[in-house]
PDB file of C-alpha atoms and ligand atoms in Angstrom:
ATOM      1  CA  UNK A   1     -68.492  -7.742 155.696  1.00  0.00           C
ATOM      2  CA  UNK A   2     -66.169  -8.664 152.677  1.00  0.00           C
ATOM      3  CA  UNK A   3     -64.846 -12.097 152.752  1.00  0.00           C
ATOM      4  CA  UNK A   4     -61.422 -12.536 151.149  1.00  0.00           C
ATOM      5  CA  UNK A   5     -62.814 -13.377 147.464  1.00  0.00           C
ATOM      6  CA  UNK A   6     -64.650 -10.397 147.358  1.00  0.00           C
ATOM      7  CA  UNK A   7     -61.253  -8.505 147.334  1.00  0.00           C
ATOM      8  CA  UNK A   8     -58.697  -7.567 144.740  1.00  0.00           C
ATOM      9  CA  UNK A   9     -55.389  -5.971 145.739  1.00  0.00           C
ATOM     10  CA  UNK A  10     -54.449  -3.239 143.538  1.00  0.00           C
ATOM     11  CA  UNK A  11     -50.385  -3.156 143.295  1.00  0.00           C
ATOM     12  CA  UNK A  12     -50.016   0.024 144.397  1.00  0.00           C
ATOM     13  CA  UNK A  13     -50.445  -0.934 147.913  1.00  0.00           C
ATOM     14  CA  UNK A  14     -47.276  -3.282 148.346  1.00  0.00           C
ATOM     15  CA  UNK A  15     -45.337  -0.914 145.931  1.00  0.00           C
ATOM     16  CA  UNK A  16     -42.290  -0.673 147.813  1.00  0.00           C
ATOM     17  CA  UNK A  17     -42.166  -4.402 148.735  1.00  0.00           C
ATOM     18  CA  UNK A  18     -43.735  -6.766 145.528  1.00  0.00           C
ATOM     19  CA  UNK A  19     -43.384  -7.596 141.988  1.00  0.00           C
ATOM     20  CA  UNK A  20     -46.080  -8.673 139.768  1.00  0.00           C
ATOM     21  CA  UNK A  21     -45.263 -12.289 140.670  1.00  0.00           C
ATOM     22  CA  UNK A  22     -45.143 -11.719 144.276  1.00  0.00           C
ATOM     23  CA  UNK A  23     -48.497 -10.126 144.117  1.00  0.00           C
ATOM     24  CA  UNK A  24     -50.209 -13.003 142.052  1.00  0.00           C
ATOM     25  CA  UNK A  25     -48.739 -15.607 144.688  1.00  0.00           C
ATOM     26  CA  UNK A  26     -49.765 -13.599 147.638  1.00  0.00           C
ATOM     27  CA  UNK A  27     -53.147 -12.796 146.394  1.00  0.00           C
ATOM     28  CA  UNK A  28     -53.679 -17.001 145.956  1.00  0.00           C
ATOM     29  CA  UNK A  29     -52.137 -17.638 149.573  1.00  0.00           C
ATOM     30  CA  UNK A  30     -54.607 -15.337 151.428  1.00  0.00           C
ATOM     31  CA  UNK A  31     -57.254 -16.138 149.616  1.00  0.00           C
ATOM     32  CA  UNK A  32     -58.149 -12.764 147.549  1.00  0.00           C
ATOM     33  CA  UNK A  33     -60.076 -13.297 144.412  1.00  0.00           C
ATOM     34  CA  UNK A  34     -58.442 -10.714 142.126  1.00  0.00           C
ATOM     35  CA  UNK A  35     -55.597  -8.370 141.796  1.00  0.00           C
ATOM     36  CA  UNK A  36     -55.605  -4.825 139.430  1.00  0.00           C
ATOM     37  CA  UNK A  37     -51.803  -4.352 138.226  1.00  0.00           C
ATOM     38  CA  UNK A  38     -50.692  -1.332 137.571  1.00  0.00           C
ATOM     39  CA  UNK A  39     -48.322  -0.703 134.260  1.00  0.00           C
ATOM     40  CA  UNK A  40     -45.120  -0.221 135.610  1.00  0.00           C
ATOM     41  CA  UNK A  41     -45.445  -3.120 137.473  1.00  0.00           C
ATOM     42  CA  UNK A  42     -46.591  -4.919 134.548  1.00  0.00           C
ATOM     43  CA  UNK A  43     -44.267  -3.868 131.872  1.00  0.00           C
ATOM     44  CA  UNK A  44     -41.456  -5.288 134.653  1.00  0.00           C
ATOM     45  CA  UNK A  45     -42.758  -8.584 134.495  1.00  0.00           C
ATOM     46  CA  UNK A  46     -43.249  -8.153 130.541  1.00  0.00           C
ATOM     47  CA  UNK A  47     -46.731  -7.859 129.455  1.00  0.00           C
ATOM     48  CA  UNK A  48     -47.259 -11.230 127.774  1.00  0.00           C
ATOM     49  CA  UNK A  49     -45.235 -12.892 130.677  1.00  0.00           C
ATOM     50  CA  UNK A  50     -47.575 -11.115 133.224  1.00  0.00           C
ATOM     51  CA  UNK A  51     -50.962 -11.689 131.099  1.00  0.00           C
ATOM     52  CA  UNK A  52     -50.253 -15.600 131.335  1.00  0.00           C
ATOM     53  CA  UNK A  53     -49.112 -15.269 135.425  1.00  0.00           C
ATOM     54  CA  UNK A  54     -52.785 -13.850 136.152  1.00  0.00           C
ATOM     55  CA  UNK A  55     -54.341 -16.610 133.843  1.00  0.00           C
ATOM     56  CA  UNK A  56     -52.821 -19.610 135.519  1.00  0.00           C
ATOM     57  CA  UNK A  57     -53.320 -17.766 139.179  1.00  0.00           C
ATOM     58  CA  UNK A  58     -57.413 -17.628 138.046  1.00  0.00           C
ATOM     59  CA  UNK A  59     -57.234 -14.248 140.028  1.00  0.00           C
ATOM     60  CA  UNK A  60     -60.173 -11.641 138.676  1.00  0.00           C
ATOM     61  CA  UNK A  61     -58.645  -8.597 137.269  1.00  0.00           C
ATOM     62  CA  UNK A  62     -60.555  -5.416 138.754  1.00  0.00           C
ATOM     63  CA  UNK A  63     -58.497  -2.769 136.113  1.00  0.00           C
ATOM     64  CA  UNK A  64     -55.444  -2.036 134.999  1.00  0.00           C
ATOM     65  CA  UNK A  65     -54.045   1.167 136.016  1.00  0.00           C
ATOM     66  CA  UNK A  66     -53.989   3.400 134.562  1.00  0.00           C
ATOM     67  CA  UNK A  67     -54.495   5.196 131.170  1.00  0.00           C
ATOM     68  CA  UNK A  68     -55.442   9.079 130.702  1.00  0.00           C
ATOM     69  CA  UNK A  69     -52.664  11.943 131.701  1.00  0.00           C
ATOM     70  CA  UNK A  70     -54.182  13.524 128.478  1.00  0.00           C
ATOM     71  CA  UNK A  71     -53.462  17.187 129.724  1.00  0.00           C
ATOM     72  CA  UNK A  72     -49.803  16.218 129.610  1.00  0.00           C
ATOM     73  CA  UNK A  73     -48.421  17.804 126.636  1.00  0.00           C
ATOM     74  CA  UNK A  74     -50.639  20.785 126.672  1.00  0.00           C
ATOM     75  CA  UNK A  75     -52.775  18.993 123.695  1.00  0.00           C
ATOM     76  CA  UNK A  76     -53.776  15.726 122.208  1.00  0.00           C
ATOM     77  CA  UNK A  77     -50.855  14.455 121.007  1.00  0.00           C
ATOM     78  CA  UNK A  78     -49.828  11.010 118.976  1.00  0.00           C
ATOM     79  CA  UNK A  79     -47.779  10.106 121.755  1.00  0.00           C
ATOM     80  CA  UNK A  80     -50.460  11.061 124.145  1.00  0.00           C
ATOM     81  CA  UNK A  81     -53.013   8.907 122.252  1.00  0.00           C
ATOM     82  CA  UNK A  82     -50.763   6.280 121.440  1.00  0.00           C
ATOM     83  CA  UNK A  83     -49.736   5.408 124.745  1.00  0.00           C
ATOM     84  CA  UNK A  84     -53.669   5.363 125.687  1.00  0.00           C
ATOM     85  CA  UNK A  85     -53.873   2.528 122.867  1.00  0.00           C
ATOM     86  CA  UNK A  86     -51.680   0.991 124.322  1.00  0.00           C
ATOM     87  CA  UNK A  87     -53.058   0.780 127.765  1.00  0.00           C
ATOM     88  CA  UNK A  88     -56.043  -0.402 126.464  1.00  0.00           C
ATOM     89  CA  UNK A  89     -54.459  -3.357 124.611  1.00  0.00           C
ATOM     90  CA  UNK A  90     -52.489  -4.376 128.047  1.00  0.00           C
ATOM     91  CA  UNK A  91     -55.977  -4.213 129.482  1.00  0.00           C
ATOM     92  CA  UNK A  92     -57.349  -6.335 127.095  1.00  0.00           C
ATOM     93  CA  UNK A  93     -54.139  -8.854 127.375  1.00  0.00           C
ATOM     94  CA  UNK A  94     -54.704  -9.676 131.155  1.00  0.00           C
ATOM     95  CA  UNK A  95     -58.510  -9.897 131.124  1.00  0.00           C
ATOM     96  CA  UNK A  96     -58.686  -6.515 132.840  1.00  0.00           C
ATOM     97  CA  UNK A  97     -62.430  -5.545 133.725  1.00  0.00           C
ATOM     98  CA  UNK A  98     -61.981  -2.088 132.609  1.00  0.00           C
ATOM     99  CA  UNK A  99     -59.035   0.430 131.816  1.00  0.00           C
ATOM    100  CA  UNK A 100     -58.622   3.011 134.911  1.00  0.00           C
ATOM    101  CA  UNK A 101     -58.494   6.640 133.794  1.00  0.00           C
ATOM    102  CA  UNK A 102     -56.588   9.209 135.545  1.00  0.00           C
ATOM    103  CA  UNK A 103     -57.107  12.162 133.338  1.00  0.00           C
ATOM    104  CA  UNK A 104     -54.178  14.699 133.984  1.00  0.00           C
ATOM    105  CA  UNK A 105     -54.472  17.944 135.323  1.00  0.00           C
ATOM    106  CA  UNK A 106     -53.980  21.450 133.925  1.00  0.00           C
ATOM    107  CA  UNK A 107     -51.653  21.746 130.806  1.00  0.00           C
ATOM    108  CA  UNK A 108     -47.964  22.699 132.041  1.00  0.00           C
ATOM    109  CA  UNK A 109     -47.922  26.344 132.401  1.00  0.00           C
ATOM    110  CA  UNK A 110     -51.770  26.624 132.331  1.00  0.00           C
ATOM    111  CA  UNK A 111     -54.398  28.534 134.004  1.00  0.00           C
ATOM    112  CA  UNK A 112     -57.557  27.395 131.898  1.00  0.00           C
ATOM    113  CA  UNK A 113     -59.336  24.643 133.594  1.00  0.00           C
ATOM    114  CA  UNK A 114     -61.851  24.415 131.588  1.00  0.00           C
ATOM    115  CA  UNK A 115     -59.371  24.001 128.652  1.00  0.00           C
ATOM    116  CA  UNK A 116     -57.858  21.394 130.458  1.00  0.00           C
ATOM    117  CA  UNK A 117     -61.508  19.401 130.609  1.00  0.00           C
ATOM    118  CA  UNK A 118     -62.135  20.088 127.092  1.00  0.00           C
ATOM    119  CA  UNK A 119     -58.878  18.208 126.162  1.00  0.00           C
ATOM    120  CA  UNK A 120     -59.802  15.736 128.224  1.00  0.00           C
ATOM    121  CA  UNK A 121     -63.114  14.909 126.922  1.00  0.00           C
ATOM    122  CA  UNK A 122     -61.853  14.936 123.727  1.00  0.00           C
ATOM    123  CA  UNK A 123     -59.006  12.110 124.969  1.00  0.00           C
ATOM    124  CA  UNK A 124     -61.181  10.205 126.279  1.00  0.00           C
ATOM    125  CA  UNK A 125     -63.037   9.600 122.921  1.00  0.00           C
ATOM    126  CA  UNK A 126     -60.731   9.132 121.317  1.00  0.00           C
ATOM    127  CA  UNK A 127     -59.276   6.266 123.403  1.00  0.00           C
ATOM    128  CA  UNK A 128     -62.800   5.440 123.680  1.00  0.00           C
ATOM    129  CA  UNK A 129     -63.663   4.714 119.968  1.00  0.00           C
ATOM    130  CA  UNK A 130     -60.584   2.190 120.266  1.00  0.00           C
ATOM    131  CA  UNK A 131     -61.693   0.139 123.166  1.00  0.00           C
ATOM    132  CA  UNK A 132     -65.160   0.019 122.056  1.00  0.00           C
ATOM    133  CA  UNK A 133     -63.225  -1.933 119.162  1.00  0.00           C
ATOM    134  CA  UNK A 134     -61.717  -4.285 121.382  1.00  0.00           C
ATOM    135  CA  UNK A 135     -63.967  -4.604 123.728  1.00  0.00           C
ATOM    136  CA  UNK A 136     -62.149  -3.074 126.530  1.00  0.00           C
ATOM    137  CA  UNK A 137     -64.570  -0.540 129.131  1.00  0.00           C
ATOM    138  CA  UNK A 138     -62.977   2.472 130.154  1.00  0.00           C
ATOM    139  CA  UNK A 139     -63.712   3.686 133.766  1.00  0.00           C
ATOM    140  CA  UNK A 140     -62.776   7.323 134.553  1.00  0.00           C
ATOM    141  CA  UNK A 141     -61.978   7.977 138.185  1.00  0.00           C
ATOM    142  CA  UNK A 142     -62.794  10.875 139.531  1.00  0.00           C
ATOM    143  CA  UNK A 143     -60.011  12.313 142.040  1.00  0.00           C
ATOM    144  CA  UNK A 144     -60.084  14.369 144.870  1.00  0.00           C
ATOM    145  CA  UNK A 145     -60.332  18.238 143.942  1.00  0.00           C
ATOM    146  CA  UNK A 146     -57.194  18.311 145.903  1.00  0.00           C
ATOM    147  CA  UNK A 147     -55.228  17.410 142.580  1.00  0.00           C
ATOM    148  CA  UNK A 148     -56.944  19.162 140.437  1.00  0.00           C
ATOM    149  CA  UNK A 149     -54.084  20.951 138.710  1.00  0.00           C
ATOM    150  CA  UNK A 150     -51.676  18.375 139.044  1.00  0.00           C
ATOM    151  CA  UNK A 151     -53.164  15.015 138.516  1.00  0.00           C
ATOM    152  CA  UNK A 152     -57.441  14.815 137.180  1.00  0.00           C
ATOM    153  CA  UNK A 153     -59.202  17.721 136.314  1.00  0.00           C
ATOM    154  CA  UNK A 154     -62.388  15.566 136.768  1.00  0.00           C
ATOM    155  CA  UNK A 155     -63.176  15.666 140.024  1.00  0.00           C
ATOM    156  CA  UNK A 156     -66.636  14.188 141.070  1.00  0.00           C
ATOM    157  CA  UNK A 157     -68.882  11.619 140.031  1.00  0.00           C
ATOM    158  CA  UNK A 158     -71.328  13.788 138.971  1.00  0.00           C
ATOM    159  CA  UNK A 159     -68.701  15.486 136.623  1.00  0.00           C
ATOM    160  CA  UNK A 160     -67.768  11.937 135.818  1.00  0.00           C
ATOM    161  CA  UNK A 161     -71.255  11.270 134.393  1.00  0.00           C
ATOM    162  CA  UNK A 162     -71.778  14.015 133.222  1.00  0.00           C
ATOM    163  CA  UNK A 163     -68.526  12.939 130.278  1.00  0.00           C
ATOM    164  CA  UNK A 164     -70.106   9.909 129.944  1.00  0.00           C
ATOM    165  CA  UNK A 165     -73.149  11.124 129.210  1.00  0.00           C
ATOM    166  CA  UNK A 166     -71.568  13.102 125.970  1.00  0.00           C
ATOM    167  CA  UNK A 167     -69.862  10.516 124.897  1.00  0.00           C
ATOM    168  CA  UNK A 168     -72.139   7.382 125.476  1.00  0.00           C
ATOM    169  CA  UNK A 169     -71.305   3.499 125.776  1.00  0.00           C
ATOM    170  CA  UNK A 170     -68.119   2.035 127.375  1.00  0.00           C
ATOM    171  CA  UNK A 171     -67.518   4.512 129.734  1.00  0.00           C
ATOM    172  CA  UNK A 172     -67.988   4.961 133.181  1.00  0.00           C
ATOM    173  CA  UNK A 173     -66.129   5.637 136.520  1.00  0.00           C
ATOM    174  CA  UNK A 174     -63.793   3.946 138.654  1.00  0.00           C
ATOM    175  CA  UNK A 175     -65.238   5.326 142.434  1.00  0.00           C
ATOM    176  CA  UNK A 176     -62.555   5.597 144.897  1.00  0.00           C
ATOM    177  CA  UNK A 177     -64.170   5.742 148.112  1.00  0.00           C
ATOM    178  CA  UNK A 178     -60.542   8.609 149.111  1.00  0.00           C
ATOM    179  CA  UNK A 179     -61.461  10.762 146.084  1.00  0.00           C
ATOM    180  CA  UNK A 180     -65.254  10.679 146.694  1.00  0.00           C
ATOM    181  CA  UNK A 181     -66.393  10.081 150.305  1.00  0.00           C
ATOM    182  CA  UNK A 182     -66.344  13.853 151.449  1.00  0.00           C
ATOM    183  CA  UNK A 183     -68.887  14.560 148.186  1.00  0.00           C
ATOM    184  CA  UNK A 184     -72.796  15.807 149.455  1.00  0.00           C
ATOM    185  CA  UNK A 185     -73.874  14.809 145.784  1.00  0.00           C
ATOM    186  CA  UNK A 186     -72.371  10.999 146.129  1.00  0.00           C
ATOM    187  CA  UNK A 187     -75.258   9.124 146.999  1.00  0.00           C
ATOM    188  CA  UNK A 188     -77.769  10.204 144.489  1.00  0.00           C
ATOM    189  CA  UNK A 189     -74.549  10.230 141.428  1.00  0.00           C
ATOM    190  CA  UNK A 190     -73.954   6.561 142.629  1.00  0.00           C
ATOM    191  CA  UNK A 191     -77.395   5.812 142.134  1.00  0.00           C
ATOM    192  CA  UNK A 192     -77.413   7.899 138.677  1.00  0.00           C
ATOM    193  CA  UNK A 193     -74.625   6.019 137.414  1.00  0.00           C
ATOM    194  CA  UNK A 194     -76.559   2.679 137.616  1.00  0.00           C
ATOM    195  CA  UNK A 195     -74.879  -0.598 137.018  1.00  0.00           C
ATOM    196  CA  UNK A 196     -73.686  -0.485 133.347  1.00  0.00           C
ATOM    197  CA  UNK A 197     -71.368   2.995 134.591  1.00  0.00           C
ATOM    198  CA  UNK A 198     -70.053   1.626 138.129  1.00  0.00           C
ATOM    199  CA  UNK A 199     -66.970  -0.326 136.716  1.00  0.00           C
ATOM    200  CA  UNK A 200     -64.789  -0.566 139.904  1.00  0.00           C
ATOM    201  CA  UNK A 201     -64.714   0.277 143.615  1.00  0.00           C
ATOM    202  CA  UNK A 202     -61.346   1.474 145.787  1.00  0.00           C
ATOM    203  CA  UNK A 203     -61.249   0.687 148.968  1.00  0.00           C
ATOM    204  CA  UNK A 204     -58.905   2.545 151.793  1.00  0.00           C
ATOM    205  CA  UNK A 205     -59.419   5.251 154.271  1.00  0.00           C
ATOM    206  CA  UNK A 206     -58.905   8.645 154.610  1.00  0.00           C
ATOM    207  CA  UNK A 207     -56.551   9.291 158.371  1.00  0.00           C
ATOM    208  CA  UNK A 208     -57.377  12.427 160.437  1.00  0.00           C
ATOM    209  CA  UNK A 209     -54.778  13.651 160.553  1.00  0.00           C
ATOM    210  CA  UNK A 210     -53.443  13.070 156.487  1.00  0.00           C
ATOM    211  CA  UNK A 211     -49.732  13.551 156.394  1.00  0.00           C
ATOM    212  CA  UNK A 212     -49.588  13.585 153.151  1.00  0.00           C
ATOM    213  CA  UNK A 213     -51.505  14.125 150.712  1.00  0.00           C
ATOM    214  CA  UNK A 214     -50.701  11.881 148.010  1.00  0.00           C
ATOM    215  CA  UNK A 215     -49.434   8.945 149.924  1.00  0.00           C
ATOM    216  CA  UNK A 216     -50.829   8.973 153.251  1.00  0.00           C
ATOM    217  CA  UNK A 217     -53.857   6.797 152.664  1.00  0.00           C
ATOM    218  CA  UNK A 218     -55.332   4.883 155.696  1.00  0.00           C
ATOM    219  CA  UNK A 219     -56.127   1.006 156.089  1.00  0.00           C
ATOM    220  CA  UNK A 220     -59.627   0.330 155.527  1.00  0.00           C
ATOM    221  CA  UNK A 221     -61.096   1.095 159.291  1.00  0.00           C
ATOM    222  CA  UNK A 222     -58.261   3.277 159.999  1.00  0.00           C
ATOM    223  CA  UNK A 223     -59.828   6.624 159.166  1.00  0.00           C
ATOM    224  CA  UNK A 224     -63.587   8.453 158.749  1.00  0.00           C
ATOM    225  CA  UNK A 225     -65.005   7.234 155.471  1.00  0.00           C
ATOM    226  CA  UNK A 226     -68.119   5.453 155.780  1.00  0.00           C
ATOM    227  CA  UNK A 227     -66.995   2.585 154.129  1.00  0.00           C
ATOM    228  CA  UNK A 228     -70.063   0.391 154.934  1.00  0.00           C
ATOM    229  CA  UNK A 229     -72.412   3.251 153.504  1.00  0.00           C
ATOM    230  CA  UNK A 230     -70.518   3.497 150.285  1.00  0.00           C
ATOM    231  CA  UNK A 231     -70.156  -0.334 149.480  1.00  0.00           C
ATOM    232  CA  UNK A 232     -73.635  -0.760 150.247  1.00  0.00           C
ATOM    233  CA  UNK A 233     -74.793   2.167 147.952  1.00  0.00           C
ATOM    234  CA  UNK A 234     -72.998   0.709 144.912  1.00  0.00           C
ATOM    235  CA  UNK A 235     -74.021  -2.756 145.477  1.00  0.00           C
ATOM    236  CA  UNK A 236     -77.930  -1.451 145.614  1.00  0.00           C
ATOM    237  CA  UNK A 237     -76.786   0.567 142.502  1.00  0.00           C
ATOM    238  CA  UNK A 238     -75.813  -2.653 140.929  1.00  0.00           C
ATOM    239  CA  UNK A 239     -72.146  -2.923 140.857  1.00  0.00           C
ATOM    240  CA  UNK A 240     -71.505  -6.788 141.759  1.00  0.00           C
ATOM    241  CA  UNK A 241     -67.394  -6.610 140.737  1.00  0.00           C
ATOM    242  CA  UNK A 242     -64.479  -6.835 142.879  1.00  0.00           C
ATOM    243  CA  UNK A 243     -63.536  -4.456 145.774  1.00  0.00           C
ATOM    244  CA  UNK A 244     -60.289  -2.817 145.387  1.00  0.00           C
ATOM    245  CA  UNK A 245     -58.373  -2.349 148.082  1.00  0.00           C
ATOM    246  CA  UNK A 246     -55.421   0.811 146.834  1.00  0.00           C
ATOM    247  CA  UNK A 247     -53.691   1.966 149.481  1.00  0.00           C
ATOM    248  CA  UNK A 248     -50.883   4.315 148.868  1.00  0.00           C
ATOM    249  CA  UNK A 249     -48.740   4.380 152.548  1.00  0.00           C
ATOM    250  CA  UNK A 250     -45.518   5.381 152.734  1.00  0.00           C
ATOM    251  CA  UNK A 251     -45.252   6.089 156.504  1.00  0.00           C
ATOM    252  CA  UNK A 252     -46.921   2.505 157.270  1.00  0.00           C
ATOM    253  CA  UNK A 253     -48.045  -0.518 155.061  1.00  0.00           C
ATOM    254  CA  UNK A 254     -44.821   0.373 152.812  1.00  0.00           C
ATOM    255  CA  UNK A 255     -42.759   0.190 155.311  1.00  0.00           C
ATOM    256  CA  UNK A 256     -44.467  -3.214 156.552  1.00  0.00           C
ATOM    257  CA  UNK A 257     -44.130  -6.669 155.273  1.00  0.00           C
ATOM    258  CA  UNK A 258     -46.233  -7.555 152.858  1.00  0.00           C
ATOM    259  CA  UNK A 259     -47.785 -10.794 153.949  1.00  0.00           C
ATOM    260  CA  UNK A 260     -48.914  -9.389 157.109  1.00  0.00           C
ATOM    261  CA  UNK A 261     -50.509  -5.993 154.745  1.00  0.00           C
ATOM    262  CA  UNK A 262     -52.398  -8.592 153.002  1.00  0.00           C
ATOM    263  CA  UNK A 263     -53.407 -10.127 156.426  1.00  0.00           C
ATOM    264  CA  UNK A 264     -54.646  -7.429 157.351  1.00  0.00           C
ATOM    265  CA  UNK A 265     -56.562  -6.556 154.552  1.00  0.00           C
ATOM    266  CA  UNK A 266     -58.374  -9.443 154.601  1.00  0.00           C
ATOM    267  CA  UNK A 267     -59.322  -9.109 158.450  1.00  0.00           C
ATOM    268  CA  UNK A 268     -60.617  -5.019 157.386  1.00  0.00           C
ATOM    269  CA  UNK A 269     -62.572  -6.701 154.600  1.00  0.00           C
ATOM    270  CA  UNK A 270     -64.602  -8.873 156.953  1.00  0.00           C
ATOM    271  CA  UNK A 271     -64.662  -6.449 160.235  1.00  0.00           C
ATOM    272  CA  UNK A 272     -64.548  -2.757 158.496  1.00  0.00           C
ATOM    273  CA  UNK A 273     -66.184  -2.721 154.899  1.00  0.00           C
TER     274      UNK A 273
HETATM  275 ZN1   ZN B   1     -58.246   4.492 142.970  1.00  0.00          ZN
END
């Protein structure tokens, strides 16, 4: 059971229906103790204007999403690592608990996966050597292998770890119980990662049967993931942040208002995680 403080609504899942401000005020009125904005929707608000609209709320901030998309140019480029600077410094502006990594896929035009990881890696450093400086954690989430080509060529948590073991402190992963759940290997990679590496936790559900793949994402109880059996794994593992709840619908909570999504997040906190 998650009481409503325990939760932090990531943007993403009132997309089509709330602004940064919206979000902040709706996260105070049911009682949710944080929120994790993602760029777009903070750049709209203006970063500075946004940073001071989470301090005042005294919401947590579970991440900032996202950084990463390194694979998108076919190389490290400036703009590339640039924009990743920038990410970080947004991060660091609203008190974000870590910067959420979605890496990018394959290069455009590309069949060399193991290219594409290489590239990655390298990214990642580099971004990484500038955070360290600020002080900003960056969590890698590991997507489904679903997107592999399109979206994060890192695909489990072992994989995950497996960066952040090359490339040492800072770094860890962002687990997304949709990404992760169907993974034989999760249990004992949770447990590897330990406390320092387990920098946020997504909350949704995966739907039988998933209409979409991409944005088609279940309310927490909706769907198959053992929700219970995850939170409790990365609790005993140490992670004591907030539980993000990202929950891209567009067949259903989109199309819903959002005060009565939030509702019923909070309800699924208590009765399904
Ligand atoms: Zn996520």
């Amino acid at each position: 059971m998650l009481t409503p403080e325990r939760l932090s609504l990531n943007t993403a899942t009132v997309k089509k229906q709330w602004g940064l401000r919206e979000c902040v005020d709706g996260c105070v009125r049911h009682g949710l103790g944080g929120i994790a904005p993602w760029r777009d929707v903070l750049h709209a608000a203006g970063v500075d204007e946004g940073a001071k609209m989470i301090r005042d709320s005294g919401l947590g901030v579970s991440g900032l999403c996202r950084g990463g998309w390194y694979t998108a140019e076919g190389a490290l480029t400036d703009a590339v690592l640039d924009d990743n600077k920038r990410a970080v410094d947004e991060a660091v502006a609203i008190g974000a608990a870590c910067l959420v990594m979605v890496v990018g896929g394959l290069a455009p035009g590309s069949r060399d996966i193991a290219g594409a990881r290489a590239i990655v890696t390298e990214g990642l450093g580099r971004t990484l050597d500038y955070a360290r400086s600020v002080g900003m954690k960056i969590a890698i989430e590991p997507l489904h292998p679903m997107y592999a080509a399109d979206r994060a060529c890192v695909n489990t948590l072992g994989q995950t770890l497996d960066i952040c073991d090359q490339l040492g402190d800072g770094v860890g992963a962002a687990v997304d119980v949709y990404h992760v759940w169907w993974d034989p290997e999760i249990l004992p990679q949770i447990v590897r990662a330990g406390p320092e590496r387990l920098m946020a936790f997504h909350l949704c559900d995966w739907l039988v049967p998933t209409r979409d793949l991409l944005t088609d994402r279940g309310m927490m109880g909706d769907g198959v993931i053992d929700l219970k059996g995850l939170r409790a794994a990365v609790e005993a593992s140490g992670f004591a942040g907030l539980n993000e709840v990202e929950i891209f619908s567009e067949l259903d909570w989109w199309k819903r208002d959002a005060d009565e999504v939030l509702a019923t997040i909070v309800e699924r906190g208590r009765t399904a995680c």
